[in-house]
Amino acid sequence: MELKATRYEIDEGVAVVTLARPKRRNAWTGRMHTEYRWILDQADKDPSVRVIVVTGDPEGQAFCAGADLGALDGHAEKGRYDPGTPQDIANPGYGVDPAFDATFAYHFGVGKPIIAAINGAAAGVGLVLAAFADLRFAVTGAKFTAAHGRFNFPAEFGLSWVLPRIVGLSHANDILLSSRVFTSEEAMAMGFLNRLVAPGDLMGEVMTYAKTLAVGVAPGSARETKRQIYRDLHRDAANSVRAAEALLEEMIKAPDYREGIKAWGEKRPANWTG
């Protein structure tokens, strides 16, 4: 696919996806969503990719400023919501669990950890994108908002499901009912972020962390642990234990288990096969 609204590169096992519409503050469009899903699908299928990082073009001075104003105007003119995506859009993460087979929920089915490197404002769908990542690093002074209240929209794309699970009900109610702007410092205090970083250090810290995951964690372990986490949001404790035991019986037979034991004993990095 020709990439017009995004960029994609791989650096030592880490796929970096850049939302690249800097003149529009990396605002989201149907074209961007189409490219983004195609990239995630490629990265998920690529055995050389162990971790995925999502960020915004720094020239846009935002992570993602939400839906493009032109798209919002288009919805009003048509009198209906139009995602602007083709019928044959890629479906990364689909088919793993029915609970993941929906827009943005597909992140949970992607078998690699996804880190949002939030280098500026994250509004509307930009906040959604950050929320559905597995880990979130952000720069100091960044601004966040759900934004939907000012457009007579509902909470978008499952934010009403995911935010209470990240920050708790009280903070989620504050964010969603008010649509107010809050800062990355507040987001860190709420528990929305994993790490708060000075602007010039963000990508360095994210890539160091991502490469540590890529080298130190067996790909099968990363994949199955991620799926356990999101499936267990719907399980009781006993079923979580039973599922973990079944996975252990299966995964202990894999070559990466033996390689992990050998590498640990020899005090060297493991040569994972995935």
Short mmCIF file of C-alpha atoms in Angstrom, two decimals:
data_model
loop_
_atom_site.label_atom_id
_atom_site.label_comp_id
_atom_site.label_asym_id
_atom_site.label_seq_id
_atom_site.Cartn_x
_atom_site.Cartn_y
_atom_site.Cartn_z
CA MET A 1 0.00 0.00 0.00
CA GLU A 2 1.19 3.52 -0.79
CA LEU A 3 1.46 5.41 2.48
CA LYS A 4 0.29 9.02 2.29
CA ALA A 5 -0.85 9.74 5.85
CA THR A 6 1.54 7.53 7.83
CA ARG A 7 5.13 6.29 7.86
CA TYR A 8 6.42 2.84 8.77
CA GLU A 9 9.92 1.68 9.63
CA ILE A 10 11.52 -1.17 11.54
CA ASP A 11 14.47 -0.64 13.89
CA GLU A 12 16.02 -3.70 15.58
CA GLY A 13 12.76 -5.55 16.04
CA VAL A 14 10.67 -2.46 16.78
CA ALA A 15 8.12 -1.29 14.23
CA VAL A 16 7.56 2.47 14.41
CA VAL A 17 4.26 3.76 13.02
CA THR A 18 4.12 7.54 12.58
CA LEU A 19 0.88 9.42 12.04
CA ALA A 20 2.08 11.85 9.41
CA ARG A 21 -0.23 14.73 8.55
CA PRO A 22 1.82 17.46 10.22
CA LYS A 23 0.05 20.37 8.54
CA ARG A 24 -3.18 19.13 10.15
CA ARG A 25 -1.61 18.26 13.53
CA ASN A 26 -1.71 14.59 12.52
CA ALA A 27 -5.51 14.67 12.46
CA TRP A 28 -7.26 11.36 11.80
CA THR A 29 -8.92 10.57 8.47
CA GLY A 30 -10.34 7.48 6.81
CA ARG A 31 -7.16 7.29 4.74
CA MET A 32 -4.99 7.37 7.87
CA HIS A 33 -7.10 4.67 9.53
CA THR A 34 -6.88 2.49 6.42
CA GLU A 35 -3.08 2.83 6.30
CA TYR A 36 -2.76 2.36 10.05
CA ARG A 37 -4.66 -0.93 10.00
CA TRP A 38 -2.65 -2.14 7.02
CA ILE A 39 0.61 -1.35 8.85
CA LEU A 40 -0.52 -3.11 12.03
CA ASP A 41 -1.45 -6.16 9.96
CA GLN A 42 1.98 -6.17 8.29
CA ALA A 43 3.79 -5.73 11.60
CA ASP A 44 1.77 -8.44 13.30
CA LYS A 45 2.62 -10.94 10.54
CA ASP A 46 6.31 -10.00 10.36
CA PRO A 47 8.39 -12.35 12.55
CA SER A 48 11.19 -9.77 12.72
CA VAL A 49 8.86 -7.34 14.54
CA ARG A 50 8.61 -7.88 18.29
CA VAL A 51 7.16 -4.55 19.49
CA ILE A 52 5.10 -1.80 17.82
CA VAL A 53 5.44 1.92 18.64
CA VAL A 54 2.85 4.49 17.53
CA THR A 55 3.68 8.19 17.52
CA GLY A 56 2.88 11.44 15.74
CA ASP A 57 5.00 13.37 13.25
CA PRO A 58 6.87 15.84 15.48
CA GLU A 59 6.38 18.65 12.96
CA GLY A 60 2.65 18.36 13.63
CA GLN A 61 3.25 19.29 17.29
CA ALA A 62 0.65 16.70 18.31
CA PHE A 63 0.25 12.97 18.69
CA CYS A 64 -3.14 13.11 16.98
CA ALA A 65 -5.43 16.13 17.26
CA GLY A 66 -8.55 14.03 16.69
CA ALA A 67 -10.74 13.67 13.63
CA ASP A 68 -9.96 16.03 10.77
CA LEU A 69 -12.36 18.97 10.68
CA GLY A 70 -13.17 18.17 7.05
CA ALA A 71 -14.36 14.72 8.09
CA LEU A 72 -16.54 16.22 10.83
CA ASP A 73 -18.08 18.63 8.30
CA GLY A 74 -18.68 15.70 5.97
CA HIS A 75 -20.68 13.82 8.61
CA ALA A 76 -22.90 16.87 9.09
CA GLU A 77 -23.50 17.29 5.34
CA LYS A 78 -24.35 13.60 4.84
CA GLY A 79 -26.47 13.43 7.97
CA ARG A 80 -24.74 10.20 9.01
CA TYR A 81 -21.41 8.91 10.24
CA ASP A 82 -19.03 7.94 7.43
CA PRO A 83 -15.72 6.35 8.52
CA GLY A 84 -14.19 7.00 5.10
CA THR A 85 -12.63 3.55 4.94
CA PRO A 86 -12.93 0.95 2.13
CA GLN A 87 -14.79 -2.34 2.43
CA ASP A 88 -11.56 -4.30 2.05
CA ILE A 89 -9.76 -2.55 4.94
CA ALA A 90 -7.20 -4.74 6.72
CA ASN A 91 -8.33 -6.45 9.91
CA PRO A 92 -5.31 -6.76 12.21
CA GLY A 93 -6.02 -8.65 15.41
CA TYR A 94 -9.31 -10.07 14.17
CA GLY A 95 -10.08 -13.76 14.64
CA VAL A 96 -8.26 -14.11 17.96
CA ASP A 97 -11.29 -13.54 20.18
CA PRO A 98 -14.76 -12.22 19.22
CA ALA A 99 -14.37 -9.60 21.97
CA PHE A 100 -11.54 -7.99 19.98
CA ASP A 101 -13.24 -7.94 16.57
CA ALA A 102 -14.20 -4.26 16.36
CA THR A 103 -12.66 -0.90 15.51
CA PHE A 104 -9.75 -0.10 17.87
CA ALA A 105 -10.55 -3.17 20.00
CA TYR A 106 -8.50 -5.00 17.34
CA HIS A 107 -5.39 -3.70 19.14
CA PHE A 108 -5.97 -6.37 21.79
CA GLY A 109 -5.80 -9.13 19.19
CA VAL A 110 -2.50 -7.95 17.72
CA GLY A 111 0.11 -10.36 19.05
CA LYS A 112 2.80 -7.80 19.81
CA PRO A 113 2.98 -5.16 22.56
CA ILE A 114 1.89 -1.73 21.29
CA ILE A 115 3.37 1.38 22.88
CA ALA A 116 1.90 4.84 22.32
CA ALA A 117 4.67 7.46 22.27
CA ILE A 118 2.50 10.52 22.87
CA ASN A 119 4.57 13.48 21.74
CA GLY A 120 1.85 16.11 21.90
CA ALA A 121 -1.89 16.63 22.07
CA ALA A 122 -4.16 13.57 21.95
CA ALA A 123 -7.77 14.55 21.36
CA GLY A 124 -10.84 12.56 20.42
CA VAL A 125 -9.75 9.59 18.35
CA GLY A 126 -6.16 10.43 19.35
CA LEU A 127 -7.13 9.70 22.97
CA VAL A 128 -8.85 6.51 21.81
CA LEU A 129 -5.71 5.39 20.01
CA ALA A 130 -3.61 6.00 23.11
CA ALA A 131 -6.11 4.22 25.36
CA PHE A 132 -6.13 1.06 23.25
CA ALA A 133 -2.34 0.82 23.26
CA ASP A 134 -0.84 -1.54 25.82
CA LEU A 135 1.58 1.03 27.25
CA ARG A 136 1.65 4.83 27.14
CA PHE A 137 4.68 7.15 27.37
CA ALA A 138 4.00 10.88 27.03
CA VAL A 139 5.86 14.15 27.07
CA THR A 140 5.39 16.69 29.84
CA GLY A 141 2.87 19.40 29.06
CA ALA A 142 0.85 17.43 26.50
CA LYS A 143 -2.90 18.01 26.46
CA PHE A 144 -5.60 15.35 26.33
CA THR A 145 -9.36 15.48 25.78
CA ALA A 146 -12.13 13.11 24.81
CA ALA A 147 -13.70 16.08 22.95
CA HIS A 148 -16.96 14.32 22.02
CA GLY A 149 -19.20 16.41 24.26
CA ARG A 150 -18.68 19.58 22.24
CA PHE A 151 -19.96 17.82 19.07
CA ASN A 152 -23.02 16.09 20.56
CA PHE A 153 -21.30 12.72 20.13
CA PRO A 154 -21.32 9.77 22.52
CA ALA A 155 -18.05 8.61 24.08
CA GLU A 156 -16.27 7.27 21.01
CA PHE A 157 -14.98 3.85 20.02
CA GLY A 158 -15.20 2.10 23.37
CA LEU A 159 -13.65 4.83 25.53
CA SER A 160 -16.50 4.23 27.99
CA TRP A 161 -15.26 0.61 28.32
CA VAL A 162 -11.50 1.07 28.28
CA LEU A 163 -10.98 4.23 30.34
CA PRO A 164 -12.62 2.96 33.56
CA ARG A 165 -10.39 -0.11 33.31
CA ILE A 166 -7.26 2.06 33.08
CA VAL A 167 -7.96 4.99 35.42
CA GLY A 168 -10.98 3.84 37.45
CA LEU A 169 -14.59 4.99 37.32
CA SER A 170 -14.21 8.38 39.02
CA HIS A 171 -11.45 9.60 36.70
CA ALA A 172 -13.18 8.12 33.64
CA ASN A 173 -16.40 9.94 34.55
CA ASP A 174 -14.45 13.20 34.88
CA ILE A 175 -12.79 12.75 31.48
CA LEU A 176 -15.87 11.56 29.60
CA LEU A 177 -18.71 13.56 31.13
CA SER A 178 -16.86 16.88 30.98
CA SER A 179 -14.85 16.45 27.76
CA ARG A 180 -12.44 18.81 29.49
CA VAL A 181 -8.80 19.28 28.57
CA PHE A 182 -6.38 17.66 31.01
CA THR A 183 -2.60 17.56 31.00
CA SER A 184 -0.14 14.72 30.78
CA GLU A 185 0.80 15.45 34.40
CA GLU A 186 -2.83 14.83 35.40
CA ALA A 187 -2.92 11.76 33.16
CA MET A 188 0.13 10.37 34.96
CA ALA A 189 -1.46 10.97 38.36
CA MET A 190 -4.64 9.23 37.20
CA GLY A 191 -2.67 6.17 36.11
CA PHE A 192 -3.35 6.65 32.39
CA LEU A 193 0.37 6.88 31.58
CA ASN A 194 3.21 4.49 32.30
CA ARG A 195 5.88 7.14 32.05
CA LEU A 196 6.19 10.92 31.76
CA VAL A 197 9.22 12.08 29.78
CA ALA A 198 10.86 15.38 28.82
CA PRO A 199 10.00 16.19 25.17
CA GLY A 200 13.52 15.71 23.84
CA ASP A 201 13.86 12.32 25.53
CA LEU A 202 10.60 10.65 24.52
CA MET A 203 11.59 8.51 21.54
CA GLY A 204 14.91 7.60 23.11
CA GLU A 205 13.18 6.27 26.23
CA VAL A 206 10.42 4.53 24.27
CA MET A 207 12.85 2.82 21.89
CA THR A 208 15.12 1.72 24.73
CA TYR A 209 12.15 0.19 26.52
CA ALA A 210 10.78 -1.39 23.32
CA LYS A 211 14.13 -2.92 22.38
CA THR A 212 14.49 -4.32 25.90
CA LEU A 213 11.15 -6.07 25.40
CA ALA A 214 12.15 -7.24 21.92
CA VAL A 215 15.37 -8.84 23.18
CA GLY A 216 14.39 -10.00 26.65
CA VAL A 217 10.88 -11.43 26.20
CA ALA A 218 10.09 -14.48 24.08
CA PRO A 219 7.66 -13.51 21.29
CA GLY A 220 5.26 -16.29 22.24
CA SER A 221 5.26 -15.16 25.83
CA ALA A 222 4.56 -11.52 24.85
CA ARG A 223 1.73 -12.61 22.54
CA GLU A 224 -0.01 -14.97 24.96
CA THR A 225 0.47 -12.75 28.01
CA LYS A 226 -1.09 -9.81 26.18
CA ARG A 227 -4.09 -11.91 25.18
CA GLN A 228 -4.43 -13.26 28.73
CA ILE A 229 -4.56 -9.72 30.10
CA TYR A 230 -7.45 -8.62 27.89
CA ARG A 231 -9.35 -11.91 28.00
CA ASP A 232 -9.07 -11.95 31.78
CA LEU A 233 -10.99 -8.68 31.97
CA HIS A 234 -14.05 -10.89 31.31
CA ARG A 235 -13.04 -14.00 33.26
CA ASP A 236 -13.33 -14.91 36.91
CA ALA A 237 -10.19 -15.86 38.83
CA ALA A 238 -10.67 -19.62 38.55
CA ASN A 239 -11.07 -19.55 34.77
CA SER A 240 -8.04 -17.28 34.48
CA VAL A 241 -5.96 -19.84 36.40
CA ARG A 242 -7.25 -22.74 34.30
CA ALA A 243 -6.50 -20.90 31.06
CA ALA A 244 -3.00 -20.05 32.28
CA GLU A 245 -2.35 -23.69 33.20
CA ALA A 246 -3.49 -24.85 29.77
CA LEU A 247 -1.19 -22.31 28.08
CA LEU A 248 1.72 -23.40 30.27
CA GLU A 249 1.28 -27.03 29.23
CA GLU A 250 1.29 -25.96 25.58
CA MET A 251 4.09 -23.38 25.66
CA ILE A 252 6.55 -25.46 27.66
CA LYS A 253 6.83 -27.70 24.58
CA ALA A 254 8.00 -24.82 22.36
CA PRO A 255 11.68 -24.42 21.37
CA ASP A 256 11.78 -20.93 22.92
CA TYR A 257 11.26 -22.45 26.38
CA ARG A 258 14.39 -24.56 26.03
CA GLU A 259 16.28 -21.64 24.49
CA GLY A 260 15.25 -19.36 27.34
CA ILE A 261 16.55 -21.82 29.95
CA LYS A 262 19.81 -22.30 28.02
CA ALA A 263 20.38 -18.55 27.49
CA TRP A 264 19.71 -17.84 31.17
CA GLY A 265 22.24 -20.45 32.21
CA GLU A 266 24.84 -19.21 29.74
CA LYS A 267 24.20 -15.54 30.68
CA ARG A 268 23.56 -14.44 27.08
CA PRO A 269 20.65 -12.98 25.10
CA ALA A 270 18.24 -15.62 23.86
CA ASN A 271 17.87 -16.37 20.16
CA TRP A 272 14.08 -16.45 19.99
CA THR A 273 12.34 -18.19 17.10
CA GLY A 274 8.83 -16.93 17.88
#
